[in-house]
Coordinates of C-alpha atoms in Angstrom, one line a residue:
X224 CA -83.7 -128.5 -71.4
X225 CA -86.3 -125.5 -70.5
X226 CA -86.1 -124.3 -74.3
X227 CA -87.1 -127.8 -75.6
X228 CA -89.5 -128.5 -72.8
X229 CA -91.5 -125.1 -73.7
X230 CA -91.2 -125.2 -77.2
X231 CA -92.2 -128.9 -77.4
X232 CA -95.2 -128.1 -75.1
X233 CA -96.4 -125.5 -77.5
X234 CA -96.3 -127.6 -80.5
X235 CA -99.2 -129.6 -78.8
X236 CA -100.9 -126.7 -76.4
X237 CA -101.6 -122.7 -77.6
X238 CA -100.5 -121.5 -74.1
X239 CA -98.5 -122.0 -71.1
X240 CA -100.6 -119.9 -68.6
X241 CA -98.3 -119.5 -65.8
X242 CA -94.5 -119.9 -66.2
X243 CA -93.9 -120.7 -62.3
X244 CA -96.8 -123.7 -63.0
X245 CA -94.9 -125.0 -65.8
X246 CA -91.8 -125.1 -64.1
X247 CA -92.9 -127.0 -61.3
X248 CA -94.8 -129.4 -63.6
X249 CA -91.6 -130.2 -65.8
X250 CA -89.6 -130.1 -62.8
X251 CA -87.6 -126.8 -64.0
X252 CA -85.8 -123.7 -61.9
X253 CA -88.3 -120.9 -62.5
X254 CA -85.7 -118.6 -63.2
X255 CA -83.9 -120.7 -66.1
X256 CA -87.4 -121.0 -67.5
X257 CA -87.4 -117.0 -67.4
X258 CA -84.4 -116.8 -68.8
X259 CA -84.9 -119.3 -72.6
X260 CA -88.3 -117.0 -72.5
X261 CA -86.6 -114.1 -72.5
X262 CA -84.1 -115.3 -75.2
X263 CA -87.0 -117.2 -77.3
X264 CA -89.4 -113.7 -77.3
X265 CA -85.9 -112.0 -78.5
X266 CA -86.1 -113.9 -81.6
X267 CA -90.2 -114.2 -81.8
X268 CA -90.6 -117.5 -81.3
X269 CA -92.8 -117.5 -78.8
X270 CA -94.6 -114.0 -77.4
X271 CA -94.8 -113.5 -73.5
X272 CA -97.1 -111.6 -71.0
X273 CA -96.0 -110.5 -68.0
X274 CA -97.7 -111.6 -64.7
X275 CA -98.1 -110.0 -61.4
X276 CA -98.5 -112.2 -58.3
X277 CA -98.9 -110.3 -55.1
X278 CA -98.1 -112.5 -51.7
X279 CA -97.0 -112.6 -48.2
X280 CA -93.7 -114.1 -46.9
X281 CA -92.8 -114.3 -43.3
X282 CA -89.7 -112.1 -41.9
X283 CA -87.2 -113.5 -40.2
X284 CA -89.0 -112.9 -36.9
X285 CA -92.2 -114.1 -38.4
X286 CA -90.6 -117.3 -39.1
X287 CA -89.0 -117.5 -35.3
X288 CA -92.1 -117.2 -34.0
X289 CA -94.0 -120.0 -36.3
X290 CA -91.4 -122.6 -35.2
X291 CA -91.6 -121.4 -31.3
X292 CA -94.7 -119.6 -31.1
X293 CA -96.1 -116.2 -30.7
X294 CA -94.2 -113.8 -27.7
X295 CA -97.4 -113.6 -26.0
X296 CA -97.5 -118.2 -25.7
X297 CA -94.1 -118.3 -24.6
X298 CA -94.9 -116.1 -22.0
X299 CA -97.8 -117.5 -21.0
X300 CA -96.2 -121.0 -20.4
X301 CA -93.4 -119.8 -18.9
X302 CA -95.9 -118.6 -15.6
X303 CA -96.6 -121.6 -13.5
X304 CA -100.2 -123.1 -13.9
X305 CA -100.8 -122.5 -9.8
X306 CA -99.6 -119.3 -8.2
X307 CA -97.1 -116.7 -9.4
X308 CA -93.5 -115.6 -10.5
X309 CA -91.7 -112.5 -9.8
X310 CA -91.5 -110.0 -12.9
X311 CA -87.4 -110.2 -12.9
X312 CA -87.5 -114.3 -12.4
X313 CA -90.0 -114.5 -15.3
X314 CA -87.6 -112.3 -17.7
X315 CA -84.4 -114.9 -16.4
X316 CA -86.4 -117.3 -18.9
X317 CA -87.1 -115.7 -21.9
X318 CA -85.5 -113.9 -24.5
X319 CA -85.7 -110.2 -23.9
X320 CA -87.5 -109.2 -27.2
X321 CA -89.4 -111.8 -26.4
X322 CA -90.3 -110.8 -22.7
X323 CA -91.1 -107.2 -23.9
X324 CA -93.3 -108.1 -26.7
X325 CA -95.2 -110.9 -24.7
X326 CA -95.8 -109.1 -21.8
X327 CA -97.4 -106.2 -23.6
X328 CA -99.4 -108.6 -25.8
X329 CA -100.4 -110.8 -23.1
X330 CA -101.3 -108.0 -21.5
X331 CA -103.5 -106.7 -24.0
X332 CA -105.0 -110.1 -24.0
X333 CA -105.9 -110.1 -20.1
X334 CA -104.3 -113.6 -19.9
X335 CA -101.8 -112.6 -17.2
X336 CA -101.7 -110.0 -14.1
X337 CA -98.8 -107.6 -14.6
X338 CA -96.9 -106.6 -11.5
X339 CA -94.3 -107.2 -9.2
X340 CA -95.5 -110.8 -9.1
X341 CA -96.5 -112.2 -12.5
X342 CA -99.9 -114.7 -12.8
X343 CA -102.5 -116.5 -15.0
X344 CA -105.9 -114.9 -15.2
X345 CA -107.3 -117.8 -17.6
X346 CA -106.0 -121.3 -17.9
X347 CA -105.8 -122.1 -21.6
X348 CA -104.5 -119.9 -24.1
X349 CA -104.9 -120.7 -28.1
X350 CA -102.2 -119.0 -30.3
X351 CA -103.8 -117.6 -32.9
X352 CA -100.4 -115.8 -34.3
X353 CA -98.5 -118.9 -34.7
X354 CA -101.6 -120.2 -36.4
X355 CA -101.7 -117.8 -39.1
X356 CA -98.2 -117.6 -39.7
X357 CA -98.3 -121.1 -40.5
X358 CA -100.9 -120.9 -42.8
X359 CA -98.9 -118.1 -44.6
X360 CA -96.3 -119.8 -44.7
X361 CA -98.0 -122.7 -46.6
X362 CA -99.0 -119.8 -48.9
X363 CA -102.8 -119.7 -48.0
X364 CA -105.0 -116.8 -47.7
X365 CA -105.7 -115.0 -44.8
X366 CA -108.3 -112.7 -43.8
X367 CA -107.5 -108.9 -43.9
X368 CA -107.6 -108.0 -40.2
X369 CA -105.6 -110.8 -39.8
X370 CA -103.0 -109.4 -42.3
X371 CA -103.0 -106.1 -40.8
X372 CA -102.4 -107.6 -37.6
X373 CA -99.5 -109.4 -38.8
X374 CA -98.1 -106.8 -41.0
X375 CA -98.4 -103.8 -38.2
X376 CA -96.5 -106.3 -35.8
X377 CA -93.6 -106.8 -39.0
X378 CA -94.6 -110.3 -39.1
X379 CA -95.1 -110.4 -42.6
X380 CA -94.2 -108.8 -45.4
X381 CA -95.6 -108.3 -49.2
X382 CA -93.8 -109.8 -52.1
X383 CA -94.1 -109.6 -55.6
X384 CA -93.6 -113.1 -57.6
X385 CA -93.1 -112.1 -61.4
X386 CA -93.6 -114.7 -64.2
X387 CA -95.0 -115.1 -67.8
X388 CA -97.6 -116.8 -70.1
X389 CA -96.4 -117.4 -73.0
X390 CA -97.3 -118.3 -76.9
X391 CA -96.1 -118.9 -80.0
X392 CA -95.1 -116.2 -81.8
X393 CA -94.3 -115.3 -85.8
X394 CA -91.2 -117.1 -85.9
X395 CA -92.2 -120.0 -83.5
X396 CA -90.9 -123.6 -84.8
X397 CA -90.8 -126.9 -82.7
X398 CA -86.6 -126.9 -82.8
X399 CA -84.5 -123.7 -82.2
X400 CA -82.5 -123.0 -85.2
X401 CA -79.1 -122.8 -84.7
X402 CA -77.5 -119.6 -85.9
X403 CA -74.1 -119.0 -86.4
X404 CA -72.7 -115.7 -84.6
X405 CA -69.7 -115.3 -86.2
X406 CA -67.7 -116.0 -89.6
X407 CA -65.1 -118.0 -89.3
X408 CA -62.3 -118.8 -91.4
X409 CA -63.1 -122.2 -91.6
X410 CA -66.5 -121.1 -92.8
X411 CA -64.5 -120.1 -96.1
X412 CA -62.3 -122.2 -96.4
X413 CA -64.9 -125.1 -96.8
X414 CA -67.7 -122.7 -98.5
X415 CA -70.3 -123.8 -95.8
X416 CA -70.7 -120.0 -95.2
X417 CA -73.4 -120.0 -98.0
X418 CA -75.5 -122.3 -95.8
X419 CA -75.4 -120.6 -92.4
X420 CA -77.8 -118.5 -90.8
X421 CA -76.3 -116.0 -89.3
X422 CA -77.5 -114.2 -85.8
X423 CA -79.2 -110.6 -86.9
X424 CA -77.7 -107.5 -85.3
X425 CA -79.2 -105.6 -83.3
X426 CA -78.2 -102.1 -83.4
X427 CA -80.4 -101.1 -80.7
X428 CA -79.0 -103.1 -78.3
X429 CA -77.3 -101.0 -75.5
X430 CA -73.5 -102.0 -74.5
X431 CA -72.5 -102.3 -71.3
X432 CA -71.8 -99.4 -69.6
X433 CA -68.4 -98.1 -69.8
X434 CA -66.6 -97.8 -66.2
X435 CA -65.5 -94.4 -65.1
X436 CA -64.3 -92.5 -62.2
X437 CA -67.3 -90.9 -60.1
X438 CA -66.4 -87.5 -58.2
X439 CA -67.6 -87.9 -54.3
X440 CA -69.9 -85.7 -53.1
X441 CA -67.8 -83.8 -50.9
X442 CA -65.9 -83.3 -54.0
X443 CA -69.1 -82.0 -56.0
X444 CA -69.7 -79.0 -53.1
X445 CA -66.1 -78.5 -52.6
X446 CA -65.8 -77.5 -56.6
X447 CA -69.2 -75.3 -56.4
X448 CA -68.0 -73.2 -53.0
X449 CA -64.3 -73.2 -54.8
X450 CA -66.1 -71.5 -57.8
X451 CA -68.0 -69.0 -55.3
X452 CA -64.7 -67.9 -53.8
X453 CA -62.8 -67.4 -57.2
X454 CA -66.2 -65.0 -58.1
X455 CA -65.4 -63.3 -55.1
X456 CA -62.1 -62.5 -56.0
X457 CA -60.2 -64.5 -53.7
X458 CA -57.2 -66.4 -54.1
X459 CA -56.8 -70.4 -52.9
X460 CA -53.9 -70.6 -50.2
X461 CA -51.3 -74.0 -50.3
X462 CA -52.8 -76.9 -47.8
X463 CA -50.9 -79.5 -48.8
X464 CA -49.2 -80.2 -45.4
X465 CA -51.7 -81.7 -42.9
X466 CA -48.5 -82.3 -40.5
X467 CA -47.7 -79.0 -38.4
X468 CA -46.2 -77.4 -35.7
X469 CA -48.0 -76.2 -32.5
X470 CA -46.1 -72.9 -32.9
X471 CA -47.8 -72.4 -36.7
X472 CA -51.4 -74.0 -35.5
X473 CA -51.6 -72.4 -31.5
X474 CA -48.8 -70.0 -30.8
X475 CA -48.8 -67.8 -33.6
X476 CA -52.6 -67.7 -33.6
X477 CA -52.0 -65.9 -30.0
X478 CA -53.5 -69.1 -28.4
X479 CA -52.1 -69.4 -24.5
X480 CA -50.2 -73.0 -24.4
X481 CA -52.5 -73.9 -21.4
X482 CA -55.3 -74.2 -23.3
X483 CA -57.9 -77.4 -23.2
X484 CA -58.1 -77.8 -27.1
X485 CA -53.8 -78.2 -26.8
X486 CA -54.2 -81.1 -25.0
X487 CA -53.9 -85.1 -26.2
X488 CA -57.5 -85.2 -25.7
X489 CA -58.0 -82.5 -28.7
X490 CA -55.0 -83.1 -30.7
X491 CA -52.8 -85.9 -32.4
X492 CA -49.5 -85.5 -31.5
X493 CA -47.1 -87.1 -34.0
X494 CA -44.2 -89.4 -32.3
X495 CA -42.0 -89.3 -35.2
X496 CA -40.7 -86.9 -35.7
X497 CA -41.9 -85.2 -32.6
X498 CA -40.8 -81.9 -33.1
X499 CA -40.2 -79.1 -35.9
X500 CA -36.6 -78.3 -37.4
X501 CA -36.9 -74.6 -37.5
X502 CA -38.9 -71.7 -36.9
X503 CA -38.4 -68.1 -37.6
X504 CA -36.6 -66.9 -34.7
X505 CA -37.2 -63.5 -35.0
X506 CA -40.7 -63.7 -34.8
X507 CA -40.6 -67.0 -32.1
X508 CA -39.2 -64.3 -29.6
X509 CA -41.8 -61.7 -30.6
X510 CA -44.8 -64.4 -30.2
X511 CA -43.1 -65.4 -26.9
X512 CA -43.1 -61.8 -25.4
X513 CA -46.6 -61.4 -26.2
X514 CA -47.9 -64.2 -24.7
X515 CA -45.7 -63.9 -21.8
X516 CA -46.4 -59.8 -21.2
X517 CA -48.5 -58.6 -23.8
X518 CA -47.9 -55.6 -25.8
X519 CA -50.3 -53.7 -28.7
X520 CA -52.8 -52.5 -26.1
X521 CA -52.7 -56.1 -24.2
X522 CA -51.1 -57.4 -21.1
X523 CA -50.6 -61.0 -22.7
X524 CA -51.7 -64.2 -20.9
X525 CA -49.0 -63.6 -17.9
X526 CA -47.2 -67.0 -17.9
X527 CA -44.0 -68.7 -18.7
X528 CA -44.1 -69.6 -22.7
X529 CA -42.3 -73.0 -23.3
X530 CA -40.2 -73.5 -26.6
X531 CA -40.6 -76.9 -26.1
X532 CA -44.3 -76.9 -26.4
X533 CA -44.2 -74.5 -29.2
X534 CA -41.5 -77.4 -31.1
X535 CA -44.3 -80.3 -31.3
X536 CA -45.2 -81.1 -34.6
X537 CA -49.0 -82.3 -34.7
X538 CA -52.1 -83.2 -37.5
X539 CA -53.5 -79.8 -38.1
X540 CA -56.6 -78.9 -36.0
X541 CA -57.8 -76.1 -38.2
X542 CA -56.6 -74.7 -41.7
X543 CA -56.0 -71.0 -39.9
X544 CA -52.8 -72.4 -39.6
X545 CA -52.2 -72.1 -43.1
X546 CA -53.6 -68.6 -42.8
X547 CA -51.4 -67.6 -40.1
X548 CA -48.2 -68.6 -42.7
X549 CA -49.9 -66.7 -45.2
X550 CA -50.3 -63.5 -43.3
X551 CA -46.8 -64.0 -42.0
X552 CA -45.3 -64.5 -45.5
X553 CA -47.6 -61.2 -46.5
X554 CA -46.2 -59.0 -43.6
X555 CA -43.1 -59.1 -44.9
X556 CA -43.6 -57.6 -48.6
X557 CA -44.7 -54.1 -49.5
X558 CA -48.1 -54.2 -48.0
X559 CA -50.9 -55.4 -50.6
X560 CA -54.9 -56.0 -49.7
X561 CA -55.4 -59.7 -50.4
X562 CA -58.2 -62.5 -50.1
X563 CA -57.5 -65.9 -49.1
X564 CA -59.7 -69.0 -48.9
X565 CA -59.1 -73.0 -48.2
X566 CA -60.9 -75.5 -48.4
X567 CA -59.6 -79.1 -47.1
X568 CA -58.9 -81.6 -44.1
X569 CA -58.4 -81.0 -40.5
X570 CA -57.9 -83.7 -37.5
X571 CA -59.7 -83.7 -34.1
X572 CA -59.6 -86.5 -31.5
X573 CA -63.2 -86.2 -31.7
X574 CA -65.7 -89.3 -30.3
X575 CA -66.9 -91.0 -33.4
X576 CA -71.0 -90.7 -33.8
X577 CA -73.4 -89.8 -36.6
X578 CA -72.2 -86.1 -36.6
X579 CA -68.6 -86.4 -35.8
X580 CA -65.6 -87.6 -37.2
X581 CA -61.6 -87.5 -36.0
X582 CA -61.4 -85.9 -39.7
X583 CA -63.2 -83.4 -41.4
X584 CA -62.9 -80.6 -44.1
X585 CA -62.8 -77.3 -43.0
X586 CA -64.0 -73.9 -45.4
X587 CA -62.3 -70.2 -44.6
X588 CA -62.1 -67.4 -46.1
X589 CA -60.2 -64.1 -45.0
X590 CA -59.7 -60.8 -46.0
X591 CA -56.5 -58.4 -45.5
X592 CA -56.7 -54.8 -46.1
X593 CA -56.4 -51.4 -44.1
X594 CA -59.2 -50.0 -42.0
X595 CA -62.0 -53.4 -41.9
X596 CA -64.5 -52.9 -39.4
X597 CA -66.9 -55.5 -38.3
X598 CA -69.6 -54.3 -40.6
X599 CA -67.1 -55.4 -43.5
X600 CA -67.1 -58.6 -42.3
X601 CA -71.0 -59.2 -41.9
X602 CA -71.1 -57.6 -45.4
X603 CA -68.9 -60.1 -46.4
X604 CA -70.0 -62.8 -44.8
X605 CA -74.1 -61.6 -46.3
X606 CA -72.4 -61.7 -49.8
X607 CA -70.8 -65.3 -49.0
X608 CA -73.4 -67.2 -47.7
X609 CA -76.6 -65.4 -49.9
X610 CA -74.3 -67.8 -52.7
X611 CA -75.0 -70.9 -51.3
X612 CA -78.5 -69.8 -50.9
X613 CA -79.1 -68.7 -47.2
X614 CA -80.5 -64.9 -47.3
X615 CA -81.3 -65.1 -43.7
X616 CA -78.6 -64.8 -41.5
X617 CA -78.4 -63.6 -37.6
X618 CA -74.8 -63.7 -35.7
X619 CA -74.1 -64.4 -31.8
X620 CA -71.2 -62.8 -30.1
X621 CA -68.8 -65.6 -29.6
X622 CA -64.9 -66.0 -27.9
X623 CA -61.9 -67.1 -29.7
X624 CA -58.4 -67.0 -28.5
X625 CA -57.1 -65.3 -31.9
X626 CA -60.5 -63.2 -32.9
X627 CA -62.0 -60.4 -31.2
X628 CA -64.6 -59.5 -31.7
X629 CA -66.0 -63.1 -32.1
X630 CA -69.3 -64.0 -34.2
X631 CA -71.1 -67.5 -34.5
X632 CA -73.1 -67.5 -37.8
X633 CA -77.0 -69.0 -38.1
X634 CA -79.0 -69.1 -40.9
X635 CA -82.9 -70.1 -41.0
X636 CA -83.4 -73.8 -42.2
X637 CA -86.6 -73.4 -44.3
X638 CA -86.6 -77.5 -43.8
X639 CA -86.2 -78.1 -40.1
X640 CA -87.8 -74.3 -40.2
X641 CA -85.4 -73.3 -37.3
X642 CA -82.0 -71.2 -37.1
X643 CA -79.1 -73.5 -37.1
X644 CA -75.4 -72.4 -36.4
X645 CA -73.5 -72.5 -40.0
X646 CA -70.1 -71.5 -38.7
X647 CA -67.4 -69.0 -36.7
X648 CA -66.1 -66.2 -37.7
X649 CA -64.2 -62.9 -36.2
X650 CA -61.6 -60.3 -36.4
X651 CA -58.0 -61.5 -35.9
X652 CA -56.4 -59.5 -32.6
X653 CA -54.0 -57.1 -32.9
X654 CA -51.5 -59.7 -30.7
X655 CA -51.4 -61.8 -33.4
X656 CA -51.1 -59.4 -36.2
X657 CA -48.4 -56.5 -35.6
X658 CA -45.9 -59.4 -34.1
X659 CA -46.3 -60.2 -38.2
X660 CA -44.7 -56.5 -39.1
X661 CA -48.5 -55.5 -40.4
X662 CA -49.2 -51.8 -40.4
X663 CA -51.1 -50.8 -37.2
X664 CA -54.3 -49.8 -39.3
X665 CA -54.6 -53.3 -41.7
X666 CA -57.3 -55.4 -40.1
X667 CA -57.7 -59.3 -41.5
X668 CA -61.5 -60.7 -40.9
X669 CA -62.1 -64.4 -41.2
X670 CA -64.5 -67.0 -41.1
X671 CA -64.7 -70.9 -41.3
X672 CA -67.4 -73.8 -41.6
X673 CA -67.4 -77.2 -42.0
X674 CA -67.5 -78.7 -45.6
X675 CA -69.4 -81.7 -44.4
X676 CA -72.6 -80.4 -42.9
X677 CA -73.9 -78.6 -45.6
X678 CA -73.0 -81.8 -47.9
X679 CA -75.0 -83.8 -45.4
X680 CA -78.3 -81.4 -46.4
X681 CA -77.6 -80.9 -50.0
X682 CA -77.8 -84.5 -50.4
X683 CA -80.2 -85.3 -47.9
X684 CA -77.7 -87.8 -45.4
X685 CA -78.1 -87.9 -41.8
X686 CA -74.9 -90.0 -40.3
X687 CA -71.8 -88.3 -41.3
X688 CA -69.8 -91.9 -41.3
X689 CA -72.4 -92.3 -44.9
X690 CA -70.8 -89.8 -46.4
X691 CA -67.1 -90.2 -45.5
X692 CA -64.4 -92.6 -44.5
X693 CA -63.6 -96.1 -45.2
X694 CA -67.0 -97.7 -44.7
X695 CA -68.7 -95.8 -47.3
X696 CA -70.8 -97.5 -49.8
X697 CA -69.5 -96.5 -53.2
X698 CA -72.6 -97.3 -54.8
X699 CA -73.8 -94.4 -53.7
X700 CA -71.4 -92.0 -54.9
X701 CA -71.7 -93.6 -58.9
X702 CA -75.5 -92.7 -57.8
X703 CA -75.6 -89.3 -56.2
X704 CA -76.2 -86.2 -59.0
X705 CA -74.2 -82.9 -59.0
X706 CA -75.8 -81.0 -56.7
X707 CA -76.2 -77.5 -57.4
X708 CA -75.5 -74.6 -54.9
X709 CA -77.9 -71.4 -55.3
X710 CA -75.8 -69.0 -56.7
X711 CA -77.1 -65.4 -56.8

C-alpha cells in the first residue's frame, strides 16, 4: 500500500518533501513508509535525502505534571486560602517528590512562608510550567529560557525525528516490477525462465553476523595475569574443589578455632555432608599440639583444640587452602624450591552492595625456597605488580593469623590520583610450616588480591553486581574489548 501510494504520487509530483507529511496525508505508519523507501532507493527507483528534525518531548514527570500541574501549584492549593497549616500536615497531602520540589519552587517564587507553619503570601498563582508543558506537548515552540528552564528541571527532553524526501530515481517506473528471486524447477519445466527478471545479487551485502561465544571480562584479566605468572616461572596449583574442610582452610593455616572470620557470620557451612572423611592423622596431632602449646619458638594459642571443629567441611574462604595442601604434599618429597599461583573463586557471607559479593575470585602467588627474607618478597611483589602496570608501590605492616611479618600492598591510582590498597601479603610462620616436615631454613612468601577490583578499573565499572553474577547484562560482555594489562 505505502510502495503504490509513493510511487503513484511521483508519477504526478517531482517530490515528496517530508516523508512523516506524506504519511499522515495518505493515512500511512511512518515507519512502513521508511521501510518501501528504503527497499525502493535499493533498487533506484526513487532517490532519498535524509532529514533531521530536532524536538522536545515531555518525560514521564513532565507529562505528570501537565495533567496535574506543576509541584509548585499543587502546593500552593493545598495551603488554605485564610490562615496556615503545619509543615508535617501540609506534606500528609501531597506526594513526597512533590512536596520537596514545590516547596523549594514555591519558595523561590515568594508565594508561600516556609516554617513551622506553612502560609500564602499572594492570593492567585498562574502556572506557567504546566502551561508550557502543554504547549510542548502540542509540539509548539517555546522560547529558549523557557526551555532551559524545563530542561534543567528534566522536564523535557530533546528528540531527534528522522525522515526522507524523496524522488524519482534512474530506474523509477509507476508499477514495481516483480522480480523473481529464485529459479525454480517449475521455471524449467514450463520454459518461463526465459521471461523472468531475476533479483541482482548483491555481493556487497553483509550477512548476518555469525553467533559465537564471548569470553567474560573476568575471563579476559584472568588469562593476561595467568600469562604474567607463567613468565614468572611459576606453576598453576589444582582449585577445582570449592568444598573444604575447616582443618585444610583454618587449622592448618595455624588459624586459632576461636577466631571471628570461623564463625557462620563469615563462612558457609555445608549441612550435607557436614564433615570431612579423613585427614592425615599424623599431621592433625602435630597441628593440634601447636595450637594447643606451641612449639618452633611459639607458645601456641593456649586452648583446647576441638576435632570436631577441625571435621566441618565448608565453601572455601580463601584459595591458601589449596596452598596449604600444596606445601603439605611438597614437605613430604626431597625438598625442591617451587612457585605456585591460583587464580579462582572463593565464598564469604559478605552483605551484598556495589563492592561486595558472597563470591569472588581470589589471585595468589607463593614462593618456597631456603633462606627468603622479606626483601625477597617486596622484590617479588615489585616485579609482580610493575606487570600489570603499577610502578609505585608502598606497603603497611599488617596481622594475619598464618603470616608474620604481615604487609598490606598500595599502589598510586594516577586516576583517582591517591594510594589505594591492591592486596595482602606476608611470610608464612614457622607454626604452620615445620608441622609440614619443611627444613627449618626454607621460608614460603605469599601474596593475594582480588581478581574483581582491578577488572572493575580496566574496564571502567563501578558496581561489582555489573560485572558478575546472575543479573549481568550479556550485552555487555559481546561488547567489552580485550583489555590489555601493561606488561614490562
Amino acid at each position: 500500500m505505502a510502495e503504490d501510494a509513493i510511487l503513484g504520487y511521483l508519477a504526478t509530483a517531482e517530490e515528496i518533501p517530508d516523508s512523516g507529511q506524506f504519511a499522515t496525508q495518505h493515512g500511512l505508519h511512518h515507519n512502513d513508509v521508511v521501510n518501501v523507501i528504503k527497499s525502493l532507493h535499493g533498487f533506484r527507483y526513487i532517490d532519498a535525502q535524509d532529514i533531521k528534525r530536532e524536538s522536545w518531548v515531555l518525560t514521564d514527570e513532565g507529562k505528570k505534571y501537565a495533567a496535574d500541574g506543576s509541584p509548585e501549584v499543587q502546593l500552593f492549593f493545598a495551603i488554605p486560602q485564610q490562615g496556615s497549616i503545619s509543615k508535617d500536615e501540609l506534606q500528609k497531602k501531597l506526594e513526597p517528590s512533590v512536596f520537596k520540589i514545590g516547596c523549594s519552587q514555591a519558595g523561590r517564587n515568594k508565594w508561600v512562608d516556609m516554617g513551622k507553619q506553612v502560609s500564602r503570601k499572594v492570593q492567585h498563582v498562574e502556572d506557567k510550567v504546566k502551561g508550557l508543558l502543554i504547549r510542548v506537548q502540542n509540539g509548539e515552540e517555546i522560547g529558549k529560557d523557557d526551555v532551559n528552564s524545563l530542561k534543567a528541571r528534566k522536564l523535557i527532553v530533546a528528540q531527534t525525528w528522522k525522515g526522507y524526501s524523496v524522488r524519482k530515481g534512474p530506474n523509477y517506473a509507476p508499477k514495481k516490477k516483480k522480480v523473481a528471486t529464485d529459479l525454480t524447477r517449475e521455471n524449467l519445466q514450463r520454459g518461463d525462465w526465459k521471461e523472468l527478471e531475476f533479483k541482482e545479487y548483491n555481493f556487497n551485502a553483509k550477512g548476518p553476523p555469525a553467533e559465537a561465544g564471548h569470553l567474560h571480562p573476568l575471563q579476559k584479566v584472568k588469562q593476561q595475569l595467568t600469562n604474567i605468572f607463567l613468565q614468572m616461572g611459576f606453576e598453576e596449583m589444582p582449585t577445582n574443589n570449592f568444598v573444604e574442610s575447616s582443618f585444610w582452610n583454618f587449622d592448618a593455616l595455624f588459624q586459632p578455632q576461636q577466631h571471628p572470620a570461623r564463625d557462620s557470620h563469615d563462612t558457609f557451612f555445608l549441612e550435607a555432608p557436614s564433615t570431612t572423611r579423613e585427614l592425615p592423622e599424623d599431621y592433625v596431632q602435630l597441628v593440634k599440639s601447636v595450637h594447643e602449646s606451641g612449639g618452633y619458638g611459639s607458645r601456641g594459642y593456649m586452648y583446647d583444640w576441638k576435632r570436631e571443629e577441625a571435621n566441618k567441611n565448608l565453601l572455601r574462604t580463601h584459595t591458601t587452602a589449596v596452598s596449604t595442601r600444596m606445601l603439605y604434599d611438597l614437605a613430604k618429597q626431597p625438598f625442591a624450591p617451587k612457585r605456585y599461583f591460583s587464580i579462582d573463586r572463593v565464598f564469604r557471607n559478605e552483605s551484598v552492595d556495589r563492592t561486595h559479593l558472597a563470591e569472588f575470585h581470589q589471585i595468589e602467588g607463593l614462593v618456597c625456597d631456603r633462606g627468603l627474607t622479606l626483601g625477597d618478597l617486596i622484590g617479588v611483589l615489585n616485579d609482580f605488580f610493575s606487570r600489570l602496570g603499577m610502578s609505585k608501590l608502598r606497603f603497611k605492616p599488617a596481622y594475619n593469623p598464618y603470616t608474620e611479618p604481615s604487609m598490606e600492598i598500595f599502589s598510586y591510582h594516577e586516576g583517582l590520583k591517591k594510594w589505594v590498597e591492591i592486596g595482602n601479603s606476608g611470610m608464612f610462620r614457622p607454626e604452620m610450616l615445620l608441622p609440614m616436615g619443611f627444613p627449618e631454613d626454607v621460608r614460603v612468601i605469599a601474596w593475594g588480591l582480588s581478581l574483581e577490583r582491578p577488572t572493575m578499573i580496566l574496564y571502567g565499572i563501578d558496581n561489582i553486581r555489573d560485572l558478575f553474577g546472575h543479573k549481568v547484562d550479556l550485552s555487555l560482555i559481546k561488547r567489552n574489548p580485550l583489555c590489555r594489562i601493561g606488561i614490562n
